[in-house]
Amino acid sequence: MEASSTNRLKEIYLNLLVVVYAVYCYFNKGIAYTYLAEFTWLLGLLILLKNIRDYAFVWRKETILIVFFLLITLVYLVIGIPAFGLKDTIRDSFVINYAWYVFIAFLFVGNYHVLEQKIAKVYAYFPVIMTMSFLLRTVFPELNNFILIGNYPLLAYKNGDMAVHLFICLIFMLSNKVNASPRLLQLNYFLVGYLLLISATYSRGGMLSFLLPMAIYIFSIRKTVQGKRYLGYLKYAPIVLIIALPLYLSTKVEDKAQGRKIGIEQLQENVTSIVAQDSRKVSKTLNDNVVWRLTWWTKIIDYTFAGPYFWQGKGLGVNLSVSDEVNVGDDSLRSPHNYSLTLLARYGVPFFVLWIIYLFLLWRPLFKPTGNPDLLIYSLILVSFFINASFDVTLEGPVTGMPFWLFTGLLLMKKAENDSLHASHHSINMA
């Protein structure tokens, strides 16, 4: 009877987890201050504790490092709260504390495929919902200012995050993880092209977050039957973009913060700014965005690798933009638009080195093919998140922090399952 009630509780929580995931996926920045991720995080940890006797811990090198990161964060919390206050220190601690979602994902280690399928189902409707959002904002401009909660309009969406979700959506469709009608899938492919144009207009990091992992994916499977079929489909990509172009040009949603607007010229400038050596070919706004980031990142590297914060970093609770004396016009900005350098600034060089080792272990399927396509897919999803987080404040918050660590948990469970299958095959061969 107790086992039945426990399973029922986990089933209810699984559905809640996916609903919260979908809400963040569909609305993003506009509901960032609802604390849905934090509530779901806390509830998941309570359910984990309740089921601790039957809890299946996926013990791997990556998991050990995550545990270490969380323990160090706990120590920094204890140190930081008296010095900087409860609110700021706890807020900064979630730069790592969202990693508890890895262990929440382990609650479903016996049926994690259900979690995977439910998340994939979210992406069956992602392109349609995002397109409706942009078209509504174009037809009814007042929606651009409608605020439901917090400081951001409900339909506000970070374009780098959108590019990551577009990559997840496309790679899930290509790998047949999205269960949808053929007509919906065909529409989705077209809408992904349209939405990618919008994302690339407003976010160079987002453009890279989509194109780079997709290029790696196609290159990795190029010799397979499936890969050869996808390479054949590439000839239709220009047609899709040409068809999507009129819809793209008719979308009137301006980025007031950075002064960018939809158009071929802006797209061309964004691409040029990534590869151009001559800064005169790039607008002052785009150049300024590069300069202040590089200035801040250089300061962090200087006071950690060659300065007084080598071992311990500056800790949690301190406002990095104020402490580092970087004038970005907004004292509320607490992270330097690069997740790894945020970790370096707050935790020091030894922690940062372990983080790099962790990433190498996490992404080993990219360097050492396993024959399991899912390991490649989930590794590349995390690469996409990471690229976006290298140019913006993303993994420090709930909107992408929650998905990133959930996908990490799914990848680790897939790795464990793959290792188990290889071990059993080896035992059979030995026999």
PDB file of N, CA and C in Angstrom, residues 252-335:
ATOM      1  N   LYS A 252       7.166  42.523 -36.421  1.00  0.00           N
ATOM      2  CA  LYS A 252       7.606  43.822 -35.921  1.00  0.00           C
ATOM      3  C   LYS A 252       7.764  43.770 -34.402  1.00  0.00           C
ATOM      4  N   VAL A 253       8.869  43.196 -33.963  1.00  0.00           N
ATOM      5  CA  VAL A 253       9.178  43.150 -32.535  1.00  0.00           C
ATOM      6  C   VAL A 253      10.598  43.661 -32.376  1.00  0.00           C
ATOM      7  N   GLU A 254      10.768  44.826 -31.736  1.00  0.00           N
ATOM      8  CA  GLU A 254      12.077  45.465 -31.634  1.00  0.00           C
ATOM      9  C   GLU A 254      12.713  45.173 -30.288  1.00  0.00           C
ATOM     10  N   ASP A 255      14.032  45.008 -30.297  1.00  0.00           N
ATOM     11  CA  ASP A 255      14.794  44.830 -29.072  1.00  0.00           C
ATOM     12  C   ASP A 255      15.222  46.216 -28.586  1.00  0.00           C
ATOM     13  N   LYS A 256      14.458  46.778 -27.664  1.00  0.00           N
ATOM     14  CA  LYS A 256      14.725  48.146 -27.215  1.00  0.00           C
ATOM     15  C   LYS A 256      16.022  48.242 -26.428  1.00  0.00           C
ATOM     16  N   ALA A 257      16.396  47.176 -25.726  1.00  0.00           N
ATOM     17  CA  ALA A 257      17.599  47.209 -24.890  1.00  0.00           C
ATOM     18  C   ALA A 257      18.854  47.356 -25.739  1.00  0.00           C
ATOM     19  N   GLN A 258      18.912  46.661 -26.883  1.00  0.00           N
ATOM     20  CA  GLN A 258      20.119  46.672 -27.694  1.00  0.00           C
ATOM     21  C   GLN A 258      19.955  47.421 -29.009  1.00  0.00           C
ATOM     22  N   GLY A 259      18.728  47.893 -29.279  1.00  0.00           N
ATOM     23  CA  GLY A 259      18.514  48.682 -30.479  1.00  0.00           C
ATOM     24  C   GLY A 259      18.544  47.892 -31.771  1.00  0.00           C
ATOM     25  N   ARG A 260      18.333  46.591 -31.703  1.00  0.00           N
ATOM     26  CA  ARG A 260      18.331  45.775 -32.923  1.00  0.00           C
ATOM     27  C   ARG A 260      16.896  45.584 -33.408  1.00  0.00           C
ATOM     28  N   LYS A 261      16.756  45.465 -34.712  1.00  0.00           N
ATOM     29  CA  LYS A 261      15.434  45.251 -35.275  1.00  0.00           C
ATOM     30  C   LYS A 261      15.509  44.251 -36.419  1.00  0.00           C
ATOM     31  N   ILE A 262      14.385  43.612 -36.682  1.00  0.00           N
ATOM     32  CA  ILE A 262      14.332  42.554 -37.688  1.00  0.00           C
ATOM     33  C   ILE A 262      14.624  43.126 -39.074  1.00  0.00           C
ATOM     34  N   GLY A 263      15.470  42.402 -39.806  1.00  0.00           N
ATOM     35  CA  GLY A 263      15.811  42.816 -41.163  1.00  0.00           C
ATOM     36  C   GLY A 263      17.052  42.095 -41.653  1.00  0.00           C
ATOM     37  N   ILE A 264      17.215  42.027 -42.947  1.00  0.00           N
ATOM     38  CA  ILE A 264      18.355  41.342 -43.550  1.00  0.00           C
ATOM     39  C   ILE A 264      19.663  42.009 -43.145  1.00  0.00           C
ATOM     40  N   GLU A 265      19.655  43.337 -43.066  1.00  0.00           N
ATOM     41  CA  GLU A 265      20.881  44.069 -42.713  1.00  0.00           C
ATOM     42  C   GLU A 265      21.378  43.694 -41.327  1.00  0.00           C
ATOM     43  N   GLN A 266      20.434  43.583 -40.365  1.00  0.00           N
ATOM     44  CA  GLN A 266      20.819  43.203 -39.008  1.00  0.00           C
ATOM     45  C   GLN A 266      21.352  41.777 -38.957  1.00  0.00           C
ATOM     46  N   LEU A 267      20.719  40.878 -39.692  1.00  0.00           N
ATOM     47  CA  LEU A 267      21.213  39.491 -39.759  1.00  0.00           C
ATOM     48  C   LEU A 267      22.632  39.448 -40.308  1.00  0.00           C
ATOM     49  N   GLN A 268      22.850  40.164 -41.385  1.00  0.00           N
ATOM     50  CA  GLN A 268      24.167  40.195 -42.019  1.00  0.00           C
ATOM     51  C   GLN A 268      25.207  40.767 -41.069  1.00  0.00           C
ATOM     52  N   GLU A 269      24.828  41.802 -40.338  1.00  0.00           N
ATOM     53  CA  GLU A 269      25.755  42.435 -39.401  1.00  0.00           C
ATOM     54  C   GLU A 269      26.115  41.502 -38.254  1.00  0.00           C
ATOM     55  N   ASN A 270      25.132  40.736 -37.774  1.00  0.00           N
ATOM     56  CA  ASN A 270      25.405  39.789 -36.693  1.00  0.00           C
ATOM     57  C   ASN A 270      26.383  38.717 -37.126  1.00  0.00           C
ATOM     58  N   VAL A 271      26.188  38.195 -38.332  1.00  0.00           N
ATOM     59  CA  VAL A 271      27.116  37.180 -38.847  1.00  0.00           C
ATOM     60  C   VAL A 271      28.499  37.790 -39.035  1.00  0.00           C
ATOM     61  N   THR A 272      28.552  38.993 -39.600  1.00  0.00           N
ATOM     62  CA  THR A 272      29.824  39.668 -39.836  1.00  0.00           C
ATOM     63  C   THR A 272      30.565  39.926 -38.533  1.00  0.00           C
ATOM     64  N   SER A 273      29.821  40.278 -37.485  1.00  0.00           N
ATOM     65  CA  SER A 273      30.450  40.611 -36.207  1.00  0.00           C
ATOM     66  C   SER A 273      31.144  39.427 -35.567  1.00  0.00           C
ATOM     67  N   ILE A 274      30.727  38.212 -35.949  1.00  0.00           N
ATOM     68  CA  ILE A 274      31.351  37.013 -35.394  1.00  0.00           C
ATOM     69  C   ILE A 274      32.652  36.701 -36.113  1.00  0.00           C
ATOM     70  N   VAL A 275      32.681  36.930 -37.429  1.00  0.00           N
ATOM     71  CA  VAL A 275      33.831  36.495 -38.222  1.00  0.00           C
ATOM     72  C   VAL A 275      34.695  37.648 -38.721  1.00  0.00           C
ATOM     73  N   ALA A 276      34.184  38.901 -38.680  1.00  0.00           N
ATOM     74  CA  ALA A 276      34.926  40.022 -39.265  1.00  0.00           C
ATOM     75  C   ALA A 276      36.117  40.413 -38.404  1.00  0.00           C
ATOM     76  N   GLN A 277      37.228  40.692 -39.048  1.00  0.00           N
ATOM     77  CA  GLN A 277      38.403  41.196 -38.360  1.00  0.00           C
ATOM     78  C   GLN A 277      38.376  42.718 -38.278  1.00  0.00           C
ATOM     79  N   ASP A 278      37.686  43.347 -39.216  1.00  0.00           N
ATOM     80  CA  ASP A 278      37.621  44.801 -39.278  1.00  0.00           C
ATOM     81  C   ASP A 278      36.387  45.286 -38.531  1.00  0.00           C
ATOM     82  N   SER A 279      36.608  45.881 -37.363  1.00  0.00           N
ATOM     83  CA  SER A 279      35.482  46.301 -36.527  1.00  0.00           C
ATOM     84  C   SER A 279      34.679  47.414 -37.172  1.00  0.00           C
ATOM     85  N   ARG A 280      35.207  48.070 -38.212  1.00  0.00           N
ATOM     86  CA  ARG A 280      34.465  49.133 -38.876  1.00  0.00           C
ATOM     87  C   ARG A 280      33.249  48.586 -39.610  1.00  0.00           C
ATOM     88  N   LYS A 281      33.260  47.263 -39.877  1.00  0.00           N
ATOM     89  CA  LYS A 281      32.134  46.651 -40.578  1.00  0.00           C
ATOM     90  C   LYS A 281      30.983  46.317 -39.629  1.00  0.00           C
ATOM     91  N   VAL A 282      31.207  46.556 -38.344  1.00  0.00           N
ATOM     92  CA  VAL A 282      30.231  46.171 -37.327  1.00  0.00           C
ATOM     93  C   VAL A 282      29.743  47.424 -36.605  1.00  0.00           C
ATOM     94  N   SER A 283      28.466  47.460 -36.243  1.00  0.00           N
ATOM     95  CA  SER A 283      27.908  48.636 -35.586  1.00  0.00           C
ATOM     96  C   SER A 283      28.532  48.842 -34.217  1.00  0.00           C
ATOM     97  N   LYS A 284      28.460  50.096 -33.736  1.00  0.00           N
ATOM     98  CA  LYS A 284      29.025  50.449 -32.431  1.00  0.00           C
ATOM     99  C   LYS A 284      28.355  49.651 -31.308  1.00  0.00           C
ATOM    100  N   THR A 285      27.043  49.410 -31.423  1.00  0.00           N
ATOM    101  CA  THR A 285      26.317  48.668 -30.387  1.00  0.00           C
ATOM    102  C   THR A 285      26.866  47.257 -30.235  1.00  0.00           C
ATOM    103  N   LEU A 286      27.073  46.579 -31.364  1.00  0.00           N
ATOM    104  CA  LEU A 286      27.597  45.222 -31.304  1.00  0.00           C
ATOM    105  C   LEU A 286      29.020  45.202 -30.770  1.00  0.00           C
ATOM    106  N   ASN A 287      29.846  46.184 -31.185  1.00  0.00           N
ATOM    107  CA  ASN A 287      31.211  46.254 -30.696  1.00  0.00           C
ATOM    108  C   ASN A 287      31.254  46.525 -29.199  1.00  0.00           C
ATOM    109  N   ASP A 288      30.395  47.435 -28.733  1.00  0.00           N
ATOM    110  CA  ASP A 288      30.356  47.764 -27.305  1.00  0.00           C
ATOM    111  C   ASP A 288      29.982  46.541 -26.470  1.00  0.00           C
ATOM    112  N   ASN A 289      29.057  45.723 -26.980  1.00  0.00           N
ATOM    113  CA  ASN A 289      28.677  44.507 -26.258  1.00  0.00           C
ATOM    114  C   ASN A 289      29.854  43.555 -26.085  1.00  0.00           C
ATOM    115  N   VAL A 290      30.728  43.529 -27.089  1.00  0.00           N
ATOM    116  CA  VAL A 290      31.922  42.682 -27.005  1.00  0.00           C
ATOM    117  C   VAL A 290      32.923  43.273 -26.028  1.00  0.00           C
ATOM    118  N   VAL A 291      33.123  44.594 -26.106  1.00  0.00           N
ATOM    119  CA  VAL A 291      34.178  45.252 -25.323  1.00  0.00           C
ATOM    120  C   VAL A 291      33.944  45.123 -23.825  1.00  0.00           C
ATOM    121  N   TRP A 292      32.722  45.418 -23.358  1.00  0.00           N
ATOM    122  CA  TRP A 292      32.529  45.383 -21.906  1.00  0.00           C
ATOM    123  C   TRP A 292      32.600  43.967 -21.351  1.00  0.00           C
ATOM    124  N   ARG A 293      32.181  42.980 -22.156  1.00  0.00           N
ATOM    125  CA  ARG A 293      32.326  41.593 -21.721  1.00  0.00           C
ATOM    126  C   ARG A 293      33.802  41.220 -21.584  1.00  0.00           C
ATOM    127  N   LEU A 294      34.573  41.507 -22.635  1.00  0.00           N
ATOM    128  CA  LEU A 294      35.996  41.152 -22.613  1.00  0.00           C
ATOM    129  C   LEU A 294      36.729  41.877 -21.482  1.00  0.00           C
ATOM    130  N   THR A 295      36.353  43.115 -21.225  1.00  0.00           N
ATOM    131  CA  THR A 295      36.968  43.874 -20.128  1.00  0.00           C
ATOM    132  C   THR A 295      36.715  43.190 -18.796  1.00  0.00           C
ATOM    133  N   TRP A 296      35.465  42.799 -18.587  1.00  0.00           N
ATOM    134  CA  TRP A 296      35.087  42.149 -17.326  1.00  0.00           C
ATOM    135  C   TRP A 296      35.755  40.779 -17.207  1.00  0.00           C
ATOM    136  N   TRP A 297      35.716  40.003 -18.271  1.00  0.00           N
ATOM    137  CA  TRP A 297      36.315  38.667 -18.228  1.00  0.00           C
ATOM    138  C   TRP A 297      37.816  38.739 -17.958  1.00  0.00           C
ATOM    139  N   THR A 298      38.480  39.738 -18.534  1.00  0.00           N
ATOM    140  CA  THR A 298      39.918  39.908 -18.309  1.00  0.00           C
ATOM    141  C   THR A 298      40.207  40.214 -16.846  1.00  0.00           C
ATOM    142  N   LYS A 299      39.386  41.044 -16.236  1.00  0.00           N
ATOM    143  CA  LYS A 299      39.557  41.360 -14.817  1.00  0.00           C
ATOM    144  C   LYS A 299      39.422  40.116 -13.952  1.00  0.00           C
ATOM    145  N   ILE A 300      38.420  39.285 -14.263  1.00  0.00           N
ATOM    146  CA  ILE A 300      38.197  38.063 -13.474  1.00  0.00           C
ATOM    147  C   ILE A 300      39.393  37.134 -13.587  1.00  0.00           C
ATOM    148  N   ILE A 301      39.886  36.916 -14.791  1.00  0.00           N
ATOM    149  CA  ILE A 301      41.050  36.054 -14.995  1.00  0.00           C
ATOM    150  C   ILE A 301      42.264  36.621 -14.267  1.00  0.00           C
ATOM    151  N   ASP A 302      42.394  37.942 -14.266  1.00  0.00           N
ATOM    152  CA  ASP A 302      43.545  38.579 -13.632  1.00  0.00           C
ATOM    153  C   ASP A 302      43.535  38.404 -12.119  1.00  0.00           C
ATOM    154  N   TYR A 303      42.373  38.650 -11.460  1.00  0.00           N
ATOM    155  CA  TYR A 303      42.383  38.576  -9.993  1.00  0.00           C
ATOM    156  C   TYR A 303      42.204  37.151  -9.453  1.00  0.00           C
ATOM    157  N   THR A 304      41.984  36.184 -10.340  1.00  0.00           N
ATOM    158  CA  THR A 304      41.954  34.784  -9.885  1.00  0.00           C
ATOM    159  C   THR A 304      43.261  34.075 -10.240  1.00  0.00           C
ATOM    160  N   PHE A 305      43.539  33.898 -11.518  1.00  0.00           N
ATOM    161  CA  PHE A 305      44.741  33.176 -11.920  1.00  0.00           C
ATOM    162  C   PHE A 305      46.024  33.898 -11.506  1.00  0.00           C
ATOM    163  N   ALA A 306      45.989  35.228 -11.464  1.00  0.00           N
ATOM    164  CA  ALA A 306      47.217  35.969 -11.156  1.00  0.00           C
ATOM    165  C   ALA A 306      47.010  36.948 -10.007  1.00  0.00           C
ATOM    166  N   GLY A 307      46.021  36.672  -9.156  1.00  0.00           N
ATOM    167  CA  GLY A 307      45.710  37.628  -8.106  1.00  0.00           C
ATOM    168  C   GLY A 307      45.349  36.990  -6.777  1.00  0.00           C
ATOM    169  N   PRO A 308      44.751  37.762  -5.894  1.00  0.00           N
ATOM    170  CA  PRO A 308      44.500  37.315  -4.517  1.00  0.00           C
ATOM    171  C   PRO A 308      43.335  36.336  -4.349  1.00  0.00           C
ATOM    172  N   TYR A 309      42.551  36.117  -5.415  1.00  0.00           N
ATOM    173  CA  TYR A 309      41.378  35.249  -5.293  1.00  0.00           C
ATOM    174  C   TYR A 309      41.582  33.899  -5.986  1.00  0.00           C
ATOM    175  N   PHE A 310      42.837  33.488  -6.105  1.00  0.00           N
ATOM    176  CA  PHE A 310      43.179  32.245  -6.801  1.00  0.00           C
ATOM    177  C   PHE A 310      42.475  31.047  -6.168  1.00  0.00           C
ATOM    178  N   TRP A 311      42.575  30.893  -4.862  1.00  0.00           N
ATOM    179  CA  TRP A 311      42.082  29.673  -4.192  1.00  0.00           C
ATOM    180  C   TRP A 311      40.588  29.691  -3.926  1.00  0.00           C
ATOM    181  N   GLN A 312      40.055  30.838  -3.545  1.00  0.00           N
ATOM    182  CA  GLN A 312      38.702  30.864  -3.002  1.00  0.00           C
ATOM    183  C   GLN A 312      37.705  31.689  -3.796  1.00  0.00           C
ATOM    184  N   GLY A 313      38.172  32.525  -4.751  1.00  0.00           N
ATOM    185  CA  GLY A 313      37.242  33.397  -5.453  1.00  0.00           C
ATOM    186  C   GLY A 313      36.664  34.448  -4.522  1.00  0.00           C
ATOM    187  N   LYS A 314      35.673  35.169  -4.978  1.00  0.00           N
ATOM    188  CA  LYS A 314      35.066  36.233  -4.171  1.00  0.00           C
ATOM    189  C   LYS A 314      33.874  35.758  -3.358  1.00  0.00           C
ATOM    190  N   GLY A 315      33.460  34.514  -3.569  1.00  0.00           N
ATOM    191  CA  GLY A 315      32.389  33.951  -2.765  1.00  0.00           C
ATOM    192  C   GLY A 315      31.000  34.312  -3.253  1.00  0.00           C
ATOM    193  N   LEU A 316      30.006  33.929  -2.453  1.00  0.00           N
ATOM    194  CA  LEU A 316      28.600  34.173  -2.764  1.00  0.00           C
ATOM    195  C   LEU A 316      28.103  35.381  -1.993  1.00  0.00           C
ATOM    196  N   GLY A 317      27.196  36.134  -2.596  1.00  0.00           N
ATOM    197  CA  GLY A 317      26.605  37.292  -1.934  1.00  0.00           C
ATOM    198  C   GLY A 317      27.146  38.610  -2.433  1.00  0.00           C
ATOM    199  N   VAL A 318      28.392  38.629  -2.910  1.00  0.00           N
ATOM    200  CA  VAL A 318      28.995  39.853  -3.411  1.00  0.00           C
ATOM    201  C   VAL A 318      28.471  40.155  -4.821  1.00  0.00           C
ATOM    202  N   ASN A 319      28.174  41.416  -5.084  1.00  0.00           N
ATOM    203  CA  ASN A 319      27.737  41.832  -6.411  1.00  0.00           C
ATOM    204  C   ASN A 319      28.978  41.994  -7.275  1.00  0.00           C
ATOM    205  N   LEU A 320      29.151  41.111  -8.237  1.00  0.00           N
ATOM    206  CA  LEU A 320      30.388  41.087  -9.013  1.00  0.00           C
ATOM    207  C   LEU A 320      30.580  42.349  -9.852  1.00  0.00           C
ATOM    208  N   SER A 321      29.504  42.900 -10.417  1.00  0.00           N
ATOM    209  CA  SER A 321      29.670  44.089 -11.256  1.00  0.00           C
ATOM    210  C   SER A 321      30.156  45.279 -10.435  1.00  0.00           C
ATOM    211  N   VAL A 322      29.704  45.370  -9.183  1.00  0.00           N
ATOM    212  CA  VAL A 322      30.143  46.455  -8.301  1.00  0.00           C
ATOM    213  C   VAL A 322      31.554  46.179  -7.793  1.00  0.00           C
ATOM    214  N   SER A 323      31.781  44.954  -7.312  1.00  0.00           N
ATOM    215  CA  SER A 323      33.094  44.588  -6.783  1.00  0.00           C
ATOM    216  C   SER A 323      34.187  44.675  -7.837  1.00  0.00           C
ATOM    217  N   ASP A 324      33.858  44.279  -9.069  1.00  0.00           N
ATOM    218  CA  ASP A 324      34.854  44.298 -10.146  1.00  0.00           C
ATOM    219  C   ASP A 324      34.958  45.657 -10.830  1.00  0.00           C
ATOM    220  N   GLU A 325      34.124  46.611 -10.370  1.00  0.00           N
ATOM    221  CA  GLU A 325      34.141  47.977 -10.896  1.00  0.00           C
ATOM    222  C   GLU A 325      33.983  48.007 -12.412  1.00  0.00           C
ATOM    223  N   VAL A 326      32.980  47.268 -12.873  1.00  0.00           N
ATOM    224  CA  VAL A 326      32.657  47.240 -14.294  1.00  0.00           C
ATOM    225  C   VAL A 326      31.390  48.048 -14.496  1.00  0.00           C
ATOM    226  N   ASN A 327      31.464  49.096 -15.261  1.00  0.00           N
ATOM    227  CA  ASN A 327      30.319  49.976 -15.483  1.00  0.00           C
ATOM    228  C   ASN A 327      29.460  49.423 -16.609  1.00  0.00           C
ATOM    229  N   VAL A 328      28.385  48.731 -16.238  1.00  0.00           N
ATOM    230  CA  VAL A 328      27.455  48.191 -17.233  1.00  0.00           C
ATOM    231  C   VAL A 328      26.108  48.908 -17.165  1.00  0.00           C
ATOM    232  N   GLY A 329      26.045  49.942 -16.339  1.00  0.00           N
ATOM    233  CA  GLY A 329      24.828  50.742 -16.249  1.00  0.00           C
ATOM    234  C   GLY A 329      23.716  50.089 -15.464  1.00  0.00           C
ATOM    235  N   ASP A 330      24.006  48.986 -14.774  1.00  0.00           N
ATOM    236  CA  ASP A 330      22.953  48.280 -14.045  1.00  0.00           C
ATOM    237  C   ASP A 330      23.596  47.494 -12.911  1.00  0.00           C
ATOM    238  N   ASP A 331      23.461  48.004 -11.680  1.00  0.00           N
ATOM    239  CA  ASP A 331      24.074  47.342 -10.520  1.00  0.00           C
ATOM    240  C   ASP A 331      23.399  46.034 -10.159  1.00  0.00           C
ATOM    241  N   SER A 332      22.225  45.768 -10.771  1.00  0.00           N
ATOM    242  CA  SER A 332      21.532  44.510 -10.473  1.00  0.00           C
ATOM    243  C   SER A 332      22.167  43.331 -11.204  1.00  0.00           C
ATOM    244  N   LEU A 333      23.045  43.610 -12.174  1.00  0.00           N
ATOM    245  CA  LEU A 333      23.713  42.539 -12.916  1.00  0.00           C
ATOM    246  C   LEU A 333      24.791  41.926 -12.041  1.00  0.00           C
ATOM    247  N   ARG A 334      24.628  40.631 -11.708  1.00  0.00           N
ATOM    248  CA  ARG A 334      25.524  39.998 -10.757  1.00  0.00           C
ATOM    249  C   ARG A 334      26.446  38.972 -11.404  1.00  0.00           C
ATOM    250  N   SER A 335      26.312  38.745 -12.692  1.00  0.00           N
ATOM    251  CA  SER A 335      27.126  37.745 -13.378  1.00  0.00           C
ATOM    252  C   SER A 335      27.664  38.328 -14.680  1.00  0.00           C
TER     253      SER A 335
END
